[in-house]
Short mmCIF file of C-alpha atoms in Angstrom, two decimals:
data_model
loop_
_atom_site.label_atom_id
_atom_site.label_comp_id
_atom_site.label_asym_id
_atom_site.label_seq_id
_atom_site.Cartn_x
_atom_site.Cartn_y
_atom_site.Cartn_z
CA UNK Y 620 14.47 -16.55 -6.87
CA UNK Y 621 11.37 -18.23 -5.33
CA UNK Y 622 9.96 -18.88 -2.24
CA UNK Y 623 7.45 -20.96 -3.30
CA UNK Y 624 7.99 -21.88 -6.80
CA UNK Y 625 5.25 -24.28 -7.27
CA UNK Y 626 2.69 -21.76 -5.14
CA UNK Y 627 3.65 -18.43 -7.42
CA UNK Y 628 4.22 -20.78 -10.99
CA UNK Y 629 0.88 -22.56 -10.92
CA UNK Y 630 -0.84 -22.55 -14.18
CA UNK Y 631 -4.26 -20.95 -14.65
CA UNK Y 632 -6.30 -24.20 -14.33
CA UNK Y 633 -4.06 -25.22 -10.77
CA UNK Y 634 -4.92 -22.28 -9.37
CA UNK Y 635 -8.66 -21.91 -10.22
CA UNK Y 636 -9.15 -25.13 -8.47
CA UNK Y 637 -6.92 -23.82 -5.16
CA UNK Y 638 -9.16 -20.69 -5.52
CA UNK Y 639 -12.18 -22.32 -5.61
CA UNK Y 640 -12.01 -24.90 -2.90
CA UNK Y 641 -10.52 -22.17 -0.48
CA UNK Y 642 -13.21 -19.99 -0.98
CA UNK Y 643 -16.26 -21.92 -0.72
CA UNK Y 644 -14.64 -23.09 2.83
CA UNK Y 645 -13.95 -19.65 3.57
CA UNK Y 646 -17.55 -19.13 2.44
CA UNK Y 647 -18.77 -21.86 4.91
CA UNK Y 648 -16.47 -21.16 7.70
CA UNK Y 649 -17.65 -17.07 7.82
CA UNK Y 650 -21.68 -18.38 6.83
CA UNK Y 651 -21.79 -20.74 9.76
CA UNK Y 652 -19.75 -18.85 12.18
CA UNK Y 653 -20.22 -15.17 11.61
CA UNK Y 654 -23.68 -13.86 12.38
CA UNK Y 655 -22.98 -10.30 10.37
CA UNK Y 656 -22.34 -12.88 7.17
CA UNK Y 657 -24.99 -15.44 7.99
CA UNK Y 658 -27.59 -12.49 7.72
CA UNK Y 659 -26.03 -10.86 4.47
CA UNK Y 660 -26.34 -14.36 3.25
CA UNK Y 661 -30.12 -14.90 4.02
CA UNK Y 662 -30.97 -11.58 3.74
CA UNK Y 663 -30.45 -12.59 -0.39
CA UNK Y 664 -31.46 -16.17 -0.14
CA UNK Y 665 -27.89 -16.84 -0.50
CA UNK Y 666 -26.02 -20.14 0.97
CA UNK Y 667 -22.54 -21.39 0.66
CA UNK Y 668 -23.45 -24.35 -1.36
CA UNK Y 669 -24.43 -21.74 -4.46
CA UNK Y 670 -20.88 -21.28 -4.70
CA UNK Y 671 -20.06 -23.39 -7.38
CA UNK Y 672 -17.95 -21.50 -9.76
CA UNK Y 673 -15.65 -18.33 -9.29
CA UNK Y 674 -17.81 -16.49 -10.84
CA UNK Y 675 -20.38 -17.38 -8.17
CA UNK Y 676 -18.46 -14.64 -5.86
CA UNK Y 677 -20.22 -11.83 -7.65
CA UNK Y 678 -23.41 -13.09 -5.62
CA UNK Y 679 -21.81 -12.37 -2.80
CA UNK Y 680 -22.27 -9.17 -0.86
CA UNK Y 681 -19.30 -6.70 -0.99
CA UNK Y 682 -18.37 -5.64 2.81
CA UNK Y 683 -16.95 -2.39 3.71
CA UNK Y 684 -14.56 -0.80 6.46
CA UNK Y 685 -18.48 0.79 7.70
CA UNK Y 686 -19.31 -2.99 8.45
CA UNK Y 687 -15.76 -3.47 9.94
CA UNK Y 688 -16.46 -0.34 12.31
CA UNK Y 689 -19.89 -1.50 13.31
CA UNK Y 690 -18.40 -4.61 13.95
CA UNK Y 691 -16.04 -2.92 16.30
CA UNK Y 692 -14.00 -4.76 17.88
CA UNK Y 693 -14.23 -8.48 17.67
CA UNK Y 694 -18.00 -8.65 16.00
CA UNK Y 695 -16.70 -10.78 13.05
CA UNK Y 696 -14.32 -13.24 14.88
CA UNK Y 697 -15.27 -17.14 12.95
CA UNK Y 698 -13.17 -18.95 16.01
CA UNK Y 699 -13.50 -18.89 19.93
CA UNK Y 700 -10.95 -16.00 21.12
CA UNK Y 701 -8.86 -18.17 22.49
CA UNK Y 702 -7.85 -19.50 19.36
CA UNK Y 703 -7.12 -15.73 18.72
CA UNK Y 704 -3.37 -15.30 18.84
CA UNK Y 705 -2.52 -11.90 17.73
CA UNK Y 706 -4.61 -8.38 17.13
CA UNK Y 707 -4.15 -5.44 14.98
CA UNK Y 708 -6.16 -2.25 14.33
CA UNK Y 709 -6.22 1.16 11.97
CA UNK Y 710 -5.83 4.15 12.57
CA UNK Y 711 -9.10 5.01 13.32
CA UNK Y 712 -8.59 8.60 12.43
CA UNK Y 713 -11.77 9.16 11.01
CA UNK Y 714 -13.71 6.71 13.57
CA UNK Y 715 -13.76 3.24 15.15
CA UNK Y 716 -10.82 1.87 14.16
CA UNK Y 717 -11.22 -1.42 12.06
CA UNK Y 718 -9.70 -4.43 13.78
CA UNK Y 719 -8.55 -7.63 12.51
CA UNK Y 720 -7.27 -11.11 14.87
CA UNK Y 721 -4.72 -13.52 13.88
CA UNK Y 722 -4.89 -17.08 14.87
CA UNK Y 723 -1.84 -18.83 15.00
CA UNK Y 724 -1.97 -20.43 11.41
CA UNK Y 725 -3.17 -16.73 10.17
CA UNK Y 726 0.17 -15.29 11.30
CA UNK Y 727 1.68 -18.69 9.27
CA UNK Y 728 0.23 -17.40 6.29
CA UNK Y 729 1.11 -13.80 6.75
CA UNK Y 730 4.58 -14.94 7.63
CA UNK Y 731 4.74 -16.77 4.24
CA UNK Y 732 3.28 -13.75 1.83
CA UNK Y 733 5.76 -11.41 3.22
CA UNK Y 734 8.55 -14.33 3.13
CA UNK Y 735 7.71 -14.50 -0.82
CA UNK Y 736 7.96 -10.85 -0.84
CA UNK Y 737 11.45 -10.92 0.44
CA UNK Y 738 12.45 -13.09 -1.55
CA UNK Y 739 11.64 -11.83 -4.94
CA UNK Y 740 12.96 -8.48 -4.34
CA UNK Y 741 16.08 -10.58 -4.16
CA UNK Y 742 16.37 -11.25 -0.29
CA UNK Y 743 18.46 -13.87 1.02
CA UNK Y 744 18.56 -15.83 3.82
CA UNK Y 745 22.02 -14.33 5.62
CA UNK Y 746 20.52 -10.57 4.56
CA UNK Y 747 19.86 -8.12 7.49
CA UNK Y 748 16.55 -6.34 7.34
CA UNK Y 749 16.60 -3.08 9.13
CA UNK Y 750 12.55 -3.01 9.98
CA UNK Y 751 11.71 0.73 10.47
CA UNK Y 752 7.97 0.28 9.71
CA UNK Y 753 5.96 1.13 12.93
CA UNK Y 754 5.34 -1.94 15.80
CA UNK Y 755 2.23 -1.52 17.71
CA UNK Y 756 -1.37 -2.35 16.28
CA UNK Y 757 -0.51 -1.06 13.13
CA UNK Y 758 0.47 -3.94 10.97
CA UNK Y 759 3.56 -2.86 8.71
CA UNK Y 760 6.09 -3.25 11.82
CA UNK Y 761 5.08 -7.15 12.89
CA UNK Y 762 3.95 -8.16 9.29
CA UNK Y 763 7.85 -7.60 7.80
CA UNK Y 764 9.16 -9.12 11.50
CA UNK Y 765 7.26 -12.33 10.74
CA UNK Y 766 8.21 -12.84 6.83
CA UNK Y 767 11.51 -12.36 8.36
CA UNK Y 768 11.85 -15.16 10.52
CA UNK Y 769 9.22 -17.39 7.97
CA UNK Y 770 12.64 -16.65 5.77
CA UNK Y 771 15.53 -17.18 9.05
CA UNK Y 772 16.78 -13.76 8.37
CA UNK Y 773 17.95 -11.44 10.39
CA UNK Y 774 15.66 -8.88 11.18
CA UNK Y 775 16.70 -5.34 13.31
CA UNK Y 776 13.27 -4.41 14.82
CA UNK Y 777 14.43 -0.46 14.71
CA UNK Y 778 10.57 0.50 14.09
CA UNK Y 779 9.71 4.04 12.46
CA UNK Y 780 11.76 7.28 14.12
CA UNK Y 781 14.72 8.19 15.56
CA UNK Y 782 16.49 9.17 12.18
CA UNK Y 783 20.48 9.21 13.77
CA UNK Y 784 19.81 5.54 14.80
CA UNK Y 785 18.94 4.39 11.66
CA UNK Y 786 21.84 5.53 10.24
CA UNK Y 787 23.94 4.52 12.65
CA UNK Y 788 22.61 0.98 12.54
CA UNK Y 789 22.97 1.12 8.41
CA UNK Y 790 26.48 1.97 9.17
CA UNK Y 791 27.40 -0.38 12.09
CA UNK Y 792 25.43 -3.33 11.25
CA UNK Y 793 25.40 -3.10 7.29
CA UNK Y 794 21.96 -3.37 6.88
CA UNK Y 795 20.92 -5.27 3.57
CA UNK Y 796 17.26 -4.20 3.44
CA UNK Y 797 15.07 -1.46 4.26
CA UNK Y 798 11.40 -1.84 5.02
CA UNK Y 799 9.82 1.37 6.02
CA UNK Y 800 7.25 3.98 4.04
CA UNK Y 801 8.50 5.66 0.83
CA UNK Y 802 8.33 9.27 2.41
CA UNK Y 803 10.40 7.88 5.69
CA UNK Y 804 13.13 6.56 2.68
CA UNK Y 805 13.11 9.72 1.13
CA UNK Y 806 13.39 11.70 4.64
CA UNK Y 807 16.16 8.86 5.36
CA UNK Y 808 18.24 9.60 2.21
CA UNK Y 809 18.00 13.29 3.16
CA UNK Y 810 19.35 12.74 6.07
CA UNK Y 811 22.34 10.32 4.95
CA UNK Y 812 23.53 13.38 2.59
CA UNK Y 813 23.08 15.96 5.40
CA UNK Y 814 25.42 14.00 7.78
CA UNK Y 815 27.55 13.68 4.95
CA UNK Y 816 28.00 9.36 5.33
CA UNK Y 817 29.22 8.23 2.01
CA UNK Y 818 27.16 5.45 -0.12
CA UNK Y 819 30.05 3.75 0.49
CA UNK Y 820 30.19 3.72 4.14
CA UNK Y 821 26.60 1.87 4.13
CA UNK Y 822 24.98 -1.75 2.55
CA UNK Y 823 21.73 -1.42 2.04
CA UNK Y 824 20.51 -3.09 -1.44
CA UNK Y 825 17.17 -3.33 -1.29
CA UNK Y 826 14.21 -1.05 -0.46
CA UNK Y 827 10.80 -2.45 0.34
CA UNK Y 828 8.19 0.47 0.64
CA UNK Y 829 4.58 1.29 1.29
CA UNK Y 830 1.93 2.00 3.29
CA UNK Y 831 1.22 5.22 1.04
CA UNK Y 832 0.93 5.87 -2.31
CA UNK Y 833 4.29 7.13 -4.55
CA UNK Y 834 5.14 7.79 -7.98
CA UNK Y 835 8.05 6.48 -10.16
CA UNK Y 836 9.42 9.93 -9.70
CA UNK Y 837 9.82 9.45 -6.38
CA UNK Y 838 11.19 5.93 -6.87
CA UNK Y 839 14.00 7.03 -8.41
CA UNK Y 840 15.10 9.81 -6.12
CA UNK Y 841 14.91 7.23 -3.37
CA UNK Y 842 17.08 4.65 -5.19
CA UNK Y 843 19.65 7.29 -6.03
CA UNK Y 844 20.11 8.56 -2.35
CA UNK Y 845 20.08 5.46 -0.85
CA UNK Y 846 21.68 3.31 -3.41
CA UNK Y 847 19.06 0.86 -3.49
CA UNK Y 848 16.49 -0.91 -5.73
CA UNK Y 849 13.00 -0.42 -4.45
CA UNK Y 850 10.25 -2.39 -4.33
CA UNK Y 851 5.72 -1.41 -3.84
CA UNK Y 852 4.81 -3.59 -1.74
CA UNK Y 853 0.58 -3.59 -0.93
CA UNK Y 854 -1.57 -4.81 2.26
CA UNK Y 855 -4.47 -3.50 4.57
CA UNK Y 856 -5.34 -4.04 8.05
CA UNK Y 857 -8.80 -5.72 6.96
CA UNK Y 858 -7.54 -8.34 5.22
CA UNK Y 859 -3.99 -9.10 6.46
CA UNK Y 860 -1.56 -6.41 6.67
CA UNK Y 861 1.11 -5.95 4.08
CA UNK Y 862 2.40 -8.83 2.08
CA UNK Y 863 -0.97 -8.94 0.12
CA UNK Y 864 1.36 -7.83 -2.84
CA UNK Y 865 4.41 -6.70 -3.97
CA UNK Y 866 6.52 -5.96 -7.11
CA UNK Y 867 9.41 -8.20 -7.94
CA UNK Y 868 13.15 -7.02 -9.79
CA UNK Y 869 10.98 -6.20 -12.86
CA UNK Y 870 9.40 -3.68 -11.31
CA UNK Y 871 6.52 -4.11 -13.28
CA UNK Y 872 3.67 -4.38 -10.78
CA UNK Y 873 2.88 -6.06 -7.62
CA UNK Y 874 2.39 -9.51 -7.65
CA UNK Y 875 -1.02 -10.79 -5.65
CA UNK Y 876 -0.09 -13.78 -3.67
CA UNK Y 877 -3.74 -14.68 -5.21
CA UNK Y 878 -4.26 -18.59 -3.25
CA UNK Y 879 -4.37 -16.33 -0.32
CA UNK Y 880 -5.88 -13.70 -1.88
CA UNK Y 881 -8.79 -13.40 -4.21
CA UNK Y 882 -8.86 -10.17 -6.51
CA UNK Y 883 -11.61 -8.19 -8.42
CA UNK Y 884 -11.64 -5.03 -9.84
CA UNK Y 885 -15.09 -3.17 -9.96
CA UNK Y 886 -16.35 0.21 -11.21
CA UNK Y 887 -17.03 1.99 -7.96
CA UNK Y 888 -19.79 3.69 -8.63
CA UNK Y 889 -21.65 0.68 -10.01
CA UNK Y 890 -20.32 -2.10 -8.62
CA UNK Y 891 -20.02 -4.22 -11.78
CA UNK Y 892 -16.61 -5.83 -12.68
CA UNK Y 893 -14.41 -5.13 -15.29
CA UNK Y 894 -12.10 -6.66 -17.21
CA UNK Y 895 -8.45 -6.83 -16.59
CA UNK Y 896 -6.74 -3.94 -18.07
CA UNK Y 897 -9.93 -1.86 -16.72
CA UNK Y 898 -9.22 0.95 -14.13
CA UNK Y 899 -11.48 0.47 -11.10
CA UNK Y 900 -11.52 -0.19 -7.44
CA UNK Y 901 -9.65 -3.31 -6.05
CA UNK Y 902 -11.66 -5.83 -3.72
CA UNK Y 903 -10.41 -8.44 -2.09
CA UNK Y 904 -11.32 -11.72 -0.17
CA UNK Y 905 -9.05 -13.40 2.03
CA UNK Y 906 -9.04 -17.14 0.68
CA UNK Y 907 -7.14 -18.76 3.86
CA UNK Y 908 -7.48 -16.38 6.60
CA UNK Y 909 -9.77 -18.35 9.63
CA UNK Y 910 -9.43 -15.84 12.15
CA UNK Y 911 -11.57 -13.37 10.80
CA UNK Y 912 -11.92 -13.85 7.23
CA UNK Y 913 -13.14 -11.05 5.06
CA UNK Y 914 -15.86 -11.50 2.05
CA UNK Y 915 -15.34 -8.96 -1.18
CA UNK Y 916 -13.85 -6.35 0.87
CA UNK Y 917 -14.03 -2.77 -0.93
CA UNK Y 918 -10.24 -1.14 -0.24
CA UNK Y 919 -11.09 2.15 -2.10
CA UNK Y 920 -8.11 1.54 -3.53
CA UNK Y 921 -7.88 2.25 -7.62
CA UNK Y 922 -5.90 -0.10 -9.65
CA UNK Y 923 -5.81 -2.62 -12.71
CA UNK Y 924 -5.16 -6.02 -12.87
CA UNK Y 925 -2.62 -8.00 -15.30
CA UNK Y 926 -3.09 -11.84 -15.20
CA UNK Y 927 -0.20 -12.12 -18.02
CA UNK Y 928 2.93 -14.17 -16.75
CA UNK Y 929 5.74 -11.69 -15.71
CA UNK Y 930 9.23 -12.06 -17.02
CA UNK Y 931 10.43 -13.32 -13.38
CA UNK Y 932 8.33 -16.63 -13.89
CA UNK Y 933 5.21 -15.96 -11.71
CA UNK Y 934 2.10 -16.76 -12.60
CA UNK Y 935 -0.05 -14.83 -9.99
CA UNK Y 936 -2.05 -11.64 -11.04
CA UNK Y 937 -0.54 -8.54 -10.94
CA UNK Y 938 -1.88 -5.37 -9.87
CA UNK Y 939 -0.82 -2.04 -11.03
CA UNK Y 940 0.72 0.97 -8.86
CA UNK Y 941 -2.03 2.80 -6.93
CA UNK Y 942 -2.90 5.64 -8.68
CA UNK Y 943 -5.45 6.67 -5.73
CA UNK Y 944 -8.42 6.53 -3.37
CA UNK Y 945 -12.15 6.18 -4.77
CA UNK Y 946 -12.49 8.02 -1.45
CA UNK Y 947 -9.28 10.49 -1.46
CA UNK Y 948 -10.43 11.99 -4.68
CA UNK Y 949 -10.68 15.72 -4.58
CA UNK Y 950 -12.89 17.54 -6.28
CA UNK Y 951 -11.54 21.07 -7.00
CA UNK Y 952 -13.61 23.64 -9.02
CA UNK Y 953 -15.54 20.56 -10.55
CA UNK Y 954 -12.11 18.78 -11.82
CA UNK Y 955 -11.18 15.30 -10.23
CA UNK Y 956 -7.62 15.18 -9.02
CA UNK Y 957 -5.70 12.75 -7.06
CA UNK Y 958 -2.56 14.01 -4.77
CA UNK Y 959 -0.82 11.32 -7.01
CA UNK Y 960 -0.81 13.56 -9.68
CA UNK Y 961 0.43 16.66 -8.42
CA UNK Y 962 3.21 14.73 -6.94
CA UNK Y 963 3.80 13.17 -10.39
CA UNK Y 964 3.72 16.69 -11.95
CA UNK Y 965 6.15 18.34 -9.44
CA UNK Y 966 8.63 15.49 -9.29
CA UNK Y 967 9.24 16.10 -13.36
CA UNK Y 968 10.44 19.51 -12.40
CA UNK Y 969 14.43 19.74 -11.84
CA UNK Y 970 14.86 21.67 -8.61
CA UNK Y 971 12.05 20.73 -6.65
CA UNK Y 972 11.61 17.88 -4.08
CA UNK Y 973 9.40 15.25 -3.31
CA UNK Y 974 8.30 16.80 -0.69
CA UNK Y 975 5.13 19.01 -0.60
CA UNK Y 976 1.97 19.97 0.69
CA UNK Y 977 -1.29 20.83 -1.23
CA UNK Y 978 -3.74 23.27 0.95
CA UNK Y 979 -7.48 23.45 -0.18
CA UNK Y 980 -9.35 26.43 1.15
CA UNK Y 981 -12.58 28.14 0.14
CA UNK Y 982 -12.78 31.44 0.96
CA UNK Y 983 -15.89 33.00 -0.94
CA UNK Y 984 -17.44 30.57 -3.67
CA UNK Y 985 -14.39 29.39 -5.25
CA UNK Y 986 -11.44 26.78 -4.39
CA UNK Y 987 -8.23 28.05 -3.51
CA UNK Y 988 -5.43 25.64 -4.14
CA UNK Y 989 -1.70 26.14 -2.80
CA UNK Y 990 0.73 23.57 -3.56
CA UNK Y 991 3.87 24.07 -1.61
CA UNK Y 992 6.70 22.57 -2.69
CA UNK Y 993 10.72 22.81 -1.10
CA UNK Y 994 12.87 23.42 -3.54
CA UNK Y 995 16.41 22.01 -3.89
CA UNK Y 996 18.99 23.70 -1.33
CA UNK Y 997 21.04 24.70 -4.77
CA UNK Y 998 17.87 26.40 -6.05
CA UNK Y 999 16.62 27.89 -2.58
CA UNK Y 1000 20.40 29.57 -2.45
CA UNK Y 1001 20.29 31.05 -6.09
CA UNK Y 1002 18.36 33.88 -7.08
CA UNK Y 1003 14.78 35.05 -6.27
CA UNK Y 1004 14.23 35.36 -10.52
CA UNK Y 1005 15.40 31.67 -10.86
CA UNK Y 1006 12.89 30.91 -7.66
CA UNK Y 1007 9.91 32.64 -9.57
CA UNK Y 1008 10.68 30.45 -12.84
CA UNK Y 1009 10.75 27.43 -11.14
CA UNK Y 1010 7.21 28.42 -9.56
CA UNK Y 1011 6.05 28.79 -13.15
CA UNK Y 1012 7.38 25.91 -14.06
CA UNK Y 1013 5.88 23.26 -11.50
CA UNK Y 1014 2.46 25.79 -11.99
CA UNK Y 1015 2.59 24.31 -15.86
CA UNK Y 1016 3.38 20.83 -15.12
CA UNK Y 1017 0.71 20.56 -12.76
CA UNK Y 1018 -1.54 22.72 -14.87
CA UNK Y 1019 -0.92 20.23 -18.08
CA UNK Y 1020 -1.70 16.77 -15.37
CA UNK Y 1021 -4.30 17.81 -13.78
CA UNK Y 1022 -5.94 20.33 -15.81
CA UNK Y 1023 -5.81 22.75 -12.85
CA UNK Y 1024 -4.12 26.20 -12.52
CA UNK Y 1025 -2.88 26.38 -9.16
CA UNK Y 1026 -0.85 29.14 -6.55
CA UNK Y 1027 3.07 27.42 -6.22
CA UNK Y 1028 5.01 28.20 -3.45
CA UNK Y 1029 8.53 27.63 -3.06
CA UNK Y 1030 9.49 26.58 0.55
CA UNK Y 1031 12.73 26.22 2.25
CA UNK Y 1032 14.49 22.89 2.58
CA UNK Y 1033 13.74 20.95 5.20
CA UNK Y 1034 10.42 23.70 6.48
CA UNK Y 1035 7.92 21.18 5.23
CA UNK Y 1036 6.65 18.39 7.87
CA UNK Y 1037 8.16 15.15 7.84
CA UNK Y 1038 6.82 11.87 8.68
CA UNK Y 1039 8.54 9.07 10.19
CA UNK Y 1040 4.92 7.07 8.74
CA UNK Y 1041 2.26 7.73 6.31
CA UNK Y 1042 2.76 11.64 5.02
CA UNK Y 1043 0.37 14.04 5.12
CA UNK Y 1044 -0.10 15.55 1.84
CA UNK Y 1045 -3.25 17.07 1.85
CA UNK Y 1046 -4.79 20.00 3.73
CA UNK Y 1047 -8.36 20.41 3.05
CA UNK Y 1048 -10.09 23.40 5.18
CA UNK Y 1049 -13.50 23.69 2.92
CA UNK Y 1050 -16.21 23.14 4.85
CA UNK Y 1051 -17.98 20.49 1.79
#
């Protein structure tokens, strides 16, 4: 099913041209309306009528969430504010939070992505969508609410928390979808099993999860507990929110609604792009956004791109699962791992869960690593030899990922923090 068939089937020279003429009048509007861009611009010699080609967006400077922050909070509006309909922010857990303002064609547009979303993980119009992303200024919560109504669905606006009421309102108002982060699924399909409700007794068909990164491993155990068929879906705060991309029934990457959004992948240490296939760091431009559009924004995030045509039709480029952070990256006794991978090691180890913690300390000269790990509640039962092997077993799997030999510790069910957003995974107390 499409949304837009003739926006996600356009053929490589269609969509060149719609990518072109967007951005050199996203080009113009952020040159003559956005002093931080103006004097990027000039500070090169640069002006939006060198923009002749796609390729001509390599001359461009990148920008960063540092510029966002120094921009903090409405330093890179390209409209009057009262043209500004709608405002949403990070975290800002490690500083100024970065900020981005929706006029009211902006939240069209985001309405629309997400609507396309919907709809190719198989959403139909007279579907429920239980919404237990977070409302407030972060932007999972309103960006599924307005791809709901783009689509006339029904949407529950349940937001993150309160675990008995979302399975209460599964149960009582046969919920079709659920939108919410992959660790708040997993925590959710816990919970369905300890209360003992039946697959039966509840509707839900589709999953639509992110916000974080997850594995396949961890795909799977969500689809079995909740009966569903899950779908990555991809967005930041800078540019839009979520809705920048998602993965369709083949489940074979997440399709970039690319006339919005324009993709590159770069080497992150060097800047220079790669080819598609090529590992590297995403960047983005937003190709339609007026509010505040954003020019070769760095995400950190580390990805590939496909531009092949996927089975389900589309045309647009697809990006590959997130396999982690240029800026997440740790760096234990000089070997480069990514939480991604521990979680990918653990999860191919029968009796352990997804859920886990990895704690980095340095107590002399050396790193310490301790992954904990809750077993199953058949394992944690059994006996303390069968505990021990399983230890050794997740120590190998992660040992053969990562290259890393590492302290495993079994934990209780249910003893390891949950999160009703983004999980903590990582517990770094070296002082670097």
């Amino acid at each position: 099913m499409f949304w837009d068939e003739k926006a996600e089937c356009m053929n490589k020279e269609e969509k060149e041209k719609v990518q072109l003429e967007r951005l050199q009048k996203t080009v113009e509007l952020a040159y003559n309306n956005v002093e931080f861009y103006k004097k990027r611009f000039d500070e090169i010699g640069l002006r939006p009528e060198d923009i002749k080609t796609l390729k001509d967006i390599e001359k461009i400077p990148f920008t960063t969430k540092s510029d966002l922050r120094q921009a903090y909070p409405l330093g890179l509006l390209a409209v009057p504010r009262e043209e500004i309909v709608e405002i949403h922010a990070s975290s800002g857990t490690t500083g100024k939070p970065t900020v981005t303002a929706y006029t009211q064609n902006d939240l069209e547009i985001w309405g629309e992505c997400i609507a396309r979303g919907l709809t190719m993980a198989g959403a139909k119009k007279d579907y429920i969508i239980q919404n237990a992303y977070g409302y407030g200024l972060f932007t999972g919560g309103f960006g599924i609410h307005h791809g709901g109504n783009k689509m006339g669905a029904i949407t529950i606006p349940i937001s993150a928390g309160n675990t008995q009421r979302q399975l209460d309102t599964m149960v009582d108002f046969q919920s079709d979808i659920l939108t919410c982060t992959p660790s708040y699924a997993m925590y959710l399909g816990e919970s369905r099993e300890k209360a003992g409700i039946p697959l039966e007794d509840i509707n839900l068909k589709i999953g639509i999860h992110g916000a974080e990164m997850w594995t396949n491993e961890m795909r799977k155990r969500i689809e079995k507990s909740l009966g569903i068929k899950t779908h990555n879906i991809y967005g930041l705060t800078e540019v839009m929110g979520p809705g920048v991309a998602q993965e369709c029934d083949e489940q074979n990457g997440m399709h970039i609604q690319d006339d919005h959004f324009y993709p590159e992948i770069i080497n992150p240490e060097t800047g220079e792009i790669l080819e598609p296939g090529e590992n590297g760091e995403l960047v983005l431009t937003s190709l339609t956004k007026t509010g505040m559009p954003i020019l070769r924004f760095r995400t950190k995030d580390l990805t590939s791109l496909n531009d092949e045509k996927c089975e389900c039709g589309r045309t647009t480029v697809r990006m590959t699962r997130i396999t982690g952070r240029s800026d997440d990256m740790l760096k234990i006794k000089g070997v480069m791992v990514f939480p991604s991978q521990i979680e990918k090691a653990l999860l191919k180890v029968s009796g352990s869960t997804p859920n886990y913690l990895i704690h980095v300390t340095r107590p002399d000269i050396l790193d310490e690593v301790e992954v904990k790990v809750e077993a199953s509640k058949e394992l944690f039962s059994s006996e303390i030899r069968k505990m021990e092997k399983l230890e050794k077993q997740i120590q190998a799997s992660i040992r053969s990922e990562t290259g890393l030999r590492v302290d495993v510790t079994l934990c209780e069910p249910e003893s390891l923090p949950r999160s009703e957003g983004k999980a903590v995974r990582v517990i770094d107390e070296r002082e670097l």
